[in-house]
Coordinates of C-alpha atoms in Angstrom, one line a residue:
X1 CA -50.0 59.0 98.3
X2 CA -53.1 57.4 97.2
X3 CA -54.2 60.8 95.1
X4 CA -50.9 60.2 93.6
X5 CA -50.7 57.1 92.1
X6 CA -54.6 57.6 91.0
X7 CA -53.2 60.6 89.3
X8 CA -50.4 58.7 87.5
X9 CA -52.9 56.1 86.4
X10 CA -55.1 58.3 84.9
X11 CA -52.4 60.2 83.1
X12 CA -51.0 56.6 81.7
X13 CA -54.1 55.8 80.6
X14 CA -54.8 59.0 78.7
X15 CA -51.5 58.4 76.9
X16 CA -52.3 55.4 75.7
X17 CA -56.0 56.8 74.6
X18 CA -54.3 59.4 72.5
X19 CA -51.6 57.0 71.1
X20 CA -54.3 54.1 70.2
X21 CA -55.8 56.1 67.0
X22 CA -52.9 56.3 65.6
X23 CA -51.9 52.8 66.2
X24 CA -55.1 51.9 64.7
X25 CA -54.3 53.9 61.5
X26 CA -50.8 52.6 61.6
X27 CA -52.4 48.9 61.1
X28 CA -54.9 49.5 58.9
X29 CA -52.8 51.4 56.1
X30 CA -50.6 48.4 55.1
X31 CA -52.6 45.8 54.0
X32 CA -50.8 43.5 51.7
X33 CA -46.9 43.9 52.5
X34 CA -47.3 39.9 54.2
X35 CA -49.8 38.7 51.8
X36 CA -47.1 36.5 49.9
X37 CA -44.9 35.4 52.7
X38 CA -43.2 32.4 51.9
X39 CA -41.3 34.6 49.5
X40 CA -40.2 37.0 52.0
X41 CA -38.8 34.6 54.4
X42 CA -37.1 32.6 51.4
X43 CA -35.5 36.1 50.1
X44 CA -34.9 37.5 53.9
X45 CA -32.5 34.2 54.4
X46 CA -30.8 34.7 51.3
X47 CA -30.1 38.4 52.1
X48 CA -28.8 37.2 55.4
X49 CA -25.5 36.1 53.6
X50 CA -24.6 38.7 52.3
X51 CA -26.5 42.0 52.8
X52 CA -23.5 44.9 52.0
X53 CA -26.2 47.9 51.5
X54 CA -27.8 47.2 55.1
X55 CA -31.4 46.3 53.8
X56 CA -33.0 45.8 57.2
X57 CA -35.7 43.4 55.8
X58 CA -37.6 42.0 52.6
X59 CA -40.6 43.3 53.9
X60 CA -39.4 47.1 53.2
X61 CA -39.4 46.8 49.5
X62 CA -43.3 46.0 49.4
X63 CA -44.2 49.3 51.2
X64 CA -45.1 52.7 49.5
X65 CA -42.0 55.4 50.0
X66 CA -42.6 56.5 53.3
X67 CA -42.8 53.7 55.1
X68 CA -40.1 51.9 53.0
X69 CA -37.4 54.5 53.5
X70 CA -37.0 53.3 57.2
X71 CA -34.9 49.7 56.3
X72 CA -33.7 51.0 53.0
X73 CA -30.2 51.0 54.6
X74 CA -27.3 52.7 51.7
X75 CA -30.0 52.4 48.8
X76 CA -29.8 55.5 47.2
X77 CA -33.5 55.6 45.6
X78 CA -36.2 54.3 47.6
X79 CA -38.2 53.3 44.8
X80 CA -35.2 51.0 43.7
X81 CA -35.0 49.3 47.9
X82 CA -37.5 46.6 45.9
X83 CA -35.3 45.8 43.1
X84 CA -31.9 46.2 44.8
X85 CA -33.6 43.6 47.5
X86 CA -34.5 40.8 45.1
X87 CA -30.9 41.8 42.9
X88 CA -29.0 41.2 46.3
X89 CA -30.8 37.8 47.7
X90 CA -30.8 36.3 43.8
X91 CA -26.9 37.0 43.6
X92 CA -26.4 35.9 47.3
X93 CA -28.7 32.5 46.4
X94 CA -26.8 31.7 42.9
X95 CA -23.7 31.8 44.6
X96 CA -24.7 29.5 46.7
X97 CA -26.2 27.3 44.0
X98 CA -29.7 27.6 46.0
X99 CA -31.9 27.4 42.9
X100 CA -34.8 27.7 45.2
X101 CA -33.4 30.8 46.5
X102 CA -32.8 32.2 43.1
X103 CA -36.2 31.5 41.9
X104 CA -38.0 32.8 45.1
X105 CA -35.7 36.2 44.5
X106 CA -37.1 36.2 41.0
X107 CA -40.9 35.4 42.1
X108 CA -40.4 38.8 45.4
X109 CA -39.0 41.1 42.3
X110 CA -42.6 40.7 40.2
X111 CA -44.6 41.0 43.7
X112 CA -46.9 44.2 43.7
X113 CA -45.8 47.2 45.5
X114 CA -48.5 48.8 48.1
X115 CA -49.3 52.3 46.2
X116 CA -51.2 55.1 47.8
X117 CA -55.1 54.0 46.8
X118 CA -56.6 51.5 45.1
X119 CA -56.0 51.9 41.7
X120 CA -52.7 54.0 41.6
X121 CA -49.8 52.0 39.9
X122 CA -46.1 51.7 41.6
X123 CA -43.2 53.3 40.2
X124 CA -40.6 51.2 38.6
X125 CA -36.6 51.8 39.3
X126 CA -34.9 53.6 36.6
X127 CA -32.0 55.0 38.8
X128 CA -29.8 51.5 39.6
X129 CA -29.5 49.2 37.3
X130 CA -30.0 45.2 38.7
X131 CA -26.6 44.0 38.6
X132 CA -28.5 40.2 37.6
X133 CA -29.7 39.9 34.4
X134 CA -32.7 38.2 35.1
X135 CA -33.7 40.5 38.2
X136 CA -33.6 43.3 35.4
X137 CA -35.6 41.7 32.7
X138 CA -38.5 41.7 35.8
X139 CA -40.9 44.9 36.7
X140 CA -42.9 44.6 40.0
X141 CA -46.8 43.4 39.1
X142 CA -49.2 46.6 39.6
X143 CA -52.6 47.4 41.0
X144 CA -55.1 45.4 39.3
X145 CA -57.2 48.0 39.5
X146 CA -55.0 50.1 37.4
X147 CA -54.9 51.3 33.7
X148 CA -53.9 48.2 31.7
X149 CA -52.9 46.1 34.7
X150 CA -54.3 42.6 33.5
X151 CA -51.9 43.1 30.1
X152 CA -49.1 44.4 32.2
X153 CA -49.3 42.1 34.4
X154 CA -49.9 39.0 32.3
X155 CA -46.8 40.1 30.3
X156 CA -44.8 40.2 34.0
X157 CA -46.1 37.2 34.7
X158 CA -45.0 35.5 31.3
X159 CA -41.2 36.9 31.7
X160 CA -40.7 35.7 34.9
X161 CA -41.8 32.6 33.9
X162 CA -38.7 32.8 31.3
X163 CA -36.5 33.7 34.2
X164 CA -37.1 30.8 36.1
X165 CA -36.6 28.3 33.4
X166 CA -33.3 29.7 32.8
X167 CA -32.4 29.0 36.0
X168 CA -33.3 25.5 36.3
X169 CA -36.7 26.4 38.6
X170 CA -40.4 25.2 37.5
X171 CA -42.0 28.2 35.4
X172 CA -45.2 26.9 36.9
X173 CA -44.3 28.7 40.3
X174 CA -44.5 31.9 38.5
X175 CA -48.3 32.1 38.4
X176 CA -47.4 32.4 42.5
X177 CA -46.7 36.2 41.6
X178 CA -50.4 37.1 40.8
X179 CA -52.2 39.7 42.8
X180 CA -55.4 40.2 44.0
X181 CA -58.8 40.9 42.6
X182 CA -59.2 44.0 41.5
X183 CA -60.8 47.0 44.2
X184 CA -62.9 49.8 43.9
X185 CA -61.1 53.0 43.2
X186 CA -63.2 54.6 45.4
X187 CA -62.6 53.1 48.5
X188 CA -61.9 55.4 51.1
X189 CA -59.9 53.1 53.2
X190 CA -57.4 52.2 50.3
X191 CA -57.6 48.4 51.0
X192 CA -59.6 46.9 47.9
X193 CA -59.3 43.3 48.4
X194 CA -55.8 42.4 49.9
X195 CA -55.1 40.5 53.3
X196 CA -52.3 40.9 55.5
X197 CA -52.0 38.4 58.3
X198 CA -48.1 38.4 59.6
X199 CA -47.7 34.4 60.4
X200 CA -50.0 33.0 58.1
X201 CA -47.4 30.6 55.6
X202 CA -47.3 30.4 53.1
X203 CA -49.1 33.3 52.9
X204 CA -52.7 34.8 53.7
X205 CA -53.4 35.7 49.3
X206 CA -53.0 31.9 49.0
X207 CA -54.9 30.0 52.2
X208 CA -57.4 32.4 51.7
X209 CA -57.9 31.8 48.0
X210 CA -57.4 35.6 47.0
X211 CA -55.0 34.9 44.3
X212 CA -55.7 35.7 40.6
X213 CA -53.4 34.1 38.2
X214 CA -52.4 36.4 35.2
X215 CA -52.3 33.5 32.8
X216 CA -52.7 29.9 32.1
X217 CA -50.4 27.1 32.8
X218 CA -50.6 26.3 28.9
X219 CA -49.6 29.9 28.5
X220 CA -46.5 29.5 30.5
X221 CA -45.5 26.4 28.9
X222 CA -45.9 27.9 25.7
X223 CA -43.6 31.3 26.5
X224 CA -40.7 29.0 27.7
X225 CA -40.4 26.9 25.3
X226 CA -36.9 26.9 24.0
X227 CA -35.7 28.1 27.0
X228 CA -32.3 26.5 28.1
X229 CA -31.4 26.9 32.0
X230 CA -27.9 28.1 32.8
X231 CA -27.4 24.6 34.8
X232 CA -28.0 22.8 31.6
X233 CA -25.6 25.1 29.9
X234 CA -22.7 24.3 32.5
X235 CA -22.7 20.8 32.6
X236 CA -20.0 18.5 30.9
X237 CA -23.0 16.7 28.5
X238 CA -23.7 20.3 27.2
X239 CA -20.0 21.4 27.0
X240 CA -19.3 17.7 25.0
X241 CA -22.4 18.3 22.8
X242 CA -20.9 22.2 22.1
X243 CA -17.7 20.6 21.0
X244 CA -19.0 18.1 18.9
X245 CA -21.2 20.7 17.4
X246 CA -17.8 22.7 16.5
X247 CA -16.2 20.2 14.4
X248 CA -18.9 19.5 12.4
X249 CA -18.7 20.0 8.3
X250 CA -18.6 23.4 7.0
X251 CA -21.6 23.4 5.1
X252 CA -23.5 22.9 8.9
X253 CA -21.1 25.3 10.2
X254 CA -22.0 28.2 7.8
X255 CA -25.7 27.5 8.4
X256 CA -25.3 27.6 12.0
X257 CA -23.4 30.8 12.5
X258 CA -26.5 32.1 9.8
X259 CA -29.0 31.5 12.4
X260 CA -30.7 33.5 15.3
X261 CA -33.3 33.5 17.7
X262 CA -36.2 31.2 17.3
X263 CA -35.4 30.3 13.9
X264 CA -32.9 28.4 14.8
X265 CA -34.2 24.8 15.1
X266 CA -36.4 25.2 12.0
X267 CA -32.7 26.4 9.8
X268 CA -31.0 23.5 11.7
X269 CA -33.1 20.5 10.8
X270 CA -33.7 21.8 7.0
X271 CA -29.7 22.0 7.1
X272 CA -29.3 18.5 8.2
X273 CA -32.3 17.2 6.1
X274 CA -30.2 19.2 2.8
X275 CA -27.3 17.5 4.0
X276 CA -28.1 14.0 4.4
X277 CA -30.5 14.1 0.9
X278 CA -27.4 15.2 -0.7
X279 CA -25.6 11.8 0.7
X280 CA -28.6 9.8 -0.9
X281 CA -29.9 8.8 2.9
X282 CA -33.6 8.8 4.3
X283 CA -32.3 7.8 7.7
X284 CA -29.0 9.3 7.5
X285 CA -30.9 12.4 7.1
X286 CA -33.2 11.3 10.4
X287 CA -30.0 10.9 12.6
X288 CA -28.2 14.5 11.3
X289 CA -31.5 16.0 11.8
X290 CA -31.4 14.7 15.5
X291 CA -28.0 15.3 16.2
X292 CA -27.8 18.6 14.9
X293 CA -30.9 19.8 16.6
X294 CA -29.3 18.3 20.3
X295 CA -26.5 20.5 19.4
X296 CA -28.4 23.8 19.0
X297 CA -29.1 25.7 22.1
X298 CA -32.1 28.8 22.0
X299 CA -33.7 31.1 24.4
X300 CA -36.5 30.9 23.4
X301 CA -53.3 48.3 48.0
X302 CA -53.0 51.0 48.9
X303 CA -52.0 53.3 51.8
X304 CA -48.3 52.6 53.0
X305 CA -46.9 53.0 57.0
X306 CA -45.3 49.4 57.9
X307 CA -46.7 47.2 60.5
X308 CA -43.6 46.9 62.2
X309 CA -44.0 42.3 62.0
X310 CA -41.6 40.8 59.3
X311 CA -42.6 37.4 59.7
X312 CA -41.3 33.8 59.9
X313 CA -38.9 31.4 58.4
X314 CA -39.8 30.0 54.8
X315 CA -41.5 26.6 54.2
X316 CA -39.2 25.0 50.8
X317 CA -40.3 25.3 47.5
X318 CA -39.8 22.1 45.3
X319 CA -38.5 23.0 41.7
X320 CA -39.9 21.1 38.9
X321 CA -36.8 19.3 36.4
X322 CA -35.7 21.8 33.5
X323 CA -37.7 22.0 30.4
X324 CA -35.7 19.9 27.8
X325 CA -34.8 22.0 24.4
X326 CA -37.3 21.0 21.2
X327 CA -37.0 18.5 18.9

């Protein structure tokens, strides 16, 4: 009996001795998937309430094909589970009027995909198209250790700053989307200089000071300028002020309908300062100038297997008040 068990114990603990390699390789490849986790739990809970294609976690979309295939539930293409994750959650959160949610789905869609080796760039979805707008006008941030990745990703960074403005979040929280420093290309182990620790909040890239920013705050500020959210767009002040700009005389009128992009407040204040000269007014000029202007709305790494940990729930992200359009 007692040859037995010592025989049983022995073959136990050569199991494990031939499984713990593997586990050790199964940790090591995936080093950046938790990296930004507040914005995983803030998407996961916004996927909760609605999640039609089965996505079985956030966490999924971060990870290189093979490993990402396992929760891509009815996604078609895996290289689209990232996009179709942040498309679902941002729908999900705008229904909800969770502008929070929205901008943290917005924020996970620019997050950098783990690639095979340090300094391989992450293919993009072309096979489903985002069914939100802003999801689509955002590409996933790439190795910084890639060809052009500081322009690519500095542009990246810039239109999801845009994306957030229009929906009422603070452009600020876009810098939030910035990877890390970029690795030698010839590591062997494929980590460069990610982390990865599972319950670290808001996330291991920012409490251990990894992050690089793509751009400046001025920068930002200066890209979303003009930018009118959609909750400005929707309220009664704006649908008054859209009225009032509709009856106005038909010389403004035929200006107005001229104008496009950001030209537009340049045409509209030389209308109204045209108009009110031709009325024989300095300050009657002042006020049209105003008042048409508040009428006039512009728009301005590394080796993939998952860890298996998706984390914990999502500390709240404060949004800054929208960015009011120029004078």
């Amino acid at each position: 009996m007692m040859r037995q068990e010592t025989l049983l114990w022995m073959l136990a603990f050569n199991r494990i001795g031939q499984a713990a390699p593997l586990r050790q390789l199964h940790v090591r490849e995936v080093p950046q998937e938790h990296s930004h986790n507040t914005f995983l739990a803030s998407v996961r809970t916004s996927l909760a309430m609605d999640n039609p294609d089965n996505i079985q976690d956030p966490v999924f979309g971060l990870l290189g094909n093979a490993a990402a295939a396992a929760g891509q539930g009815s996604i078609p293409d895996t290289d689209c589970l990232h996009q179709a994750t942040a498309d679902q959650a941002f729908t999900n959160a705008k229904a909800a009027g969770d502008v929070d949610g929205m901008t943290n789905a917005l924020i996970y869609a620019a997050l950098e995909r783990n690639t095979g080796k340090v300094g391989l760039a992450s293919v993009s979805c072309t096979a489903i198209k985002a069914q939100n707008p802003e999801i689509a006008a955002i590409s996933q941030h790439q190795d910084p250790a890639s060809p052009g990745a500081a322009e690519k990703n500095k542009a990246i960074t810039l239109e999801l700053a845009k994306q957030i403005a229009s929906v009422g979040g603070d452009p600020q929280e876009a810098l939030k989307s910035g990877t890390f420093a970029p690795g030698d290309v010839n590591d062997p182990t494929a980590k460069g200089n990610s982390c990865d620790t599972v319950d670290n909040e808001p996330g291991c890239i920012f409490t251990q000071n990894l992050l690089v920013e793509d751009v400046t705050a001025d920068e930002i500020n200066a890209a979303v300028a003009g930018t009118q959210s959609s909750t400005e767009s929707s309220t009664p002040e704006a649908s008054g002020t859209a009225a009032a700009a509709s009856t106005s005389t038909g010389s403004s009128k035929t200006v107005s309908d001229s104008m496009t992009g950001d030209d537009a407040p340049f045409s509209n204040k030389t209308a109204a300062s045209a108009l009110a000269s031709s009325c024989g007014s300095a300050s009657t000029s002042k006020e049209a100038a105003a008042s048409t202007v508040s009428t006039t709305s512009t728009t301005s790494n590394n080796v993939q297997t998952f860890t298996g940990a998706l984390g914990g729930p999502p500390p709240p992200t404060v949004p800054s008040p929208s960015m009011a359009p120029p004078s």
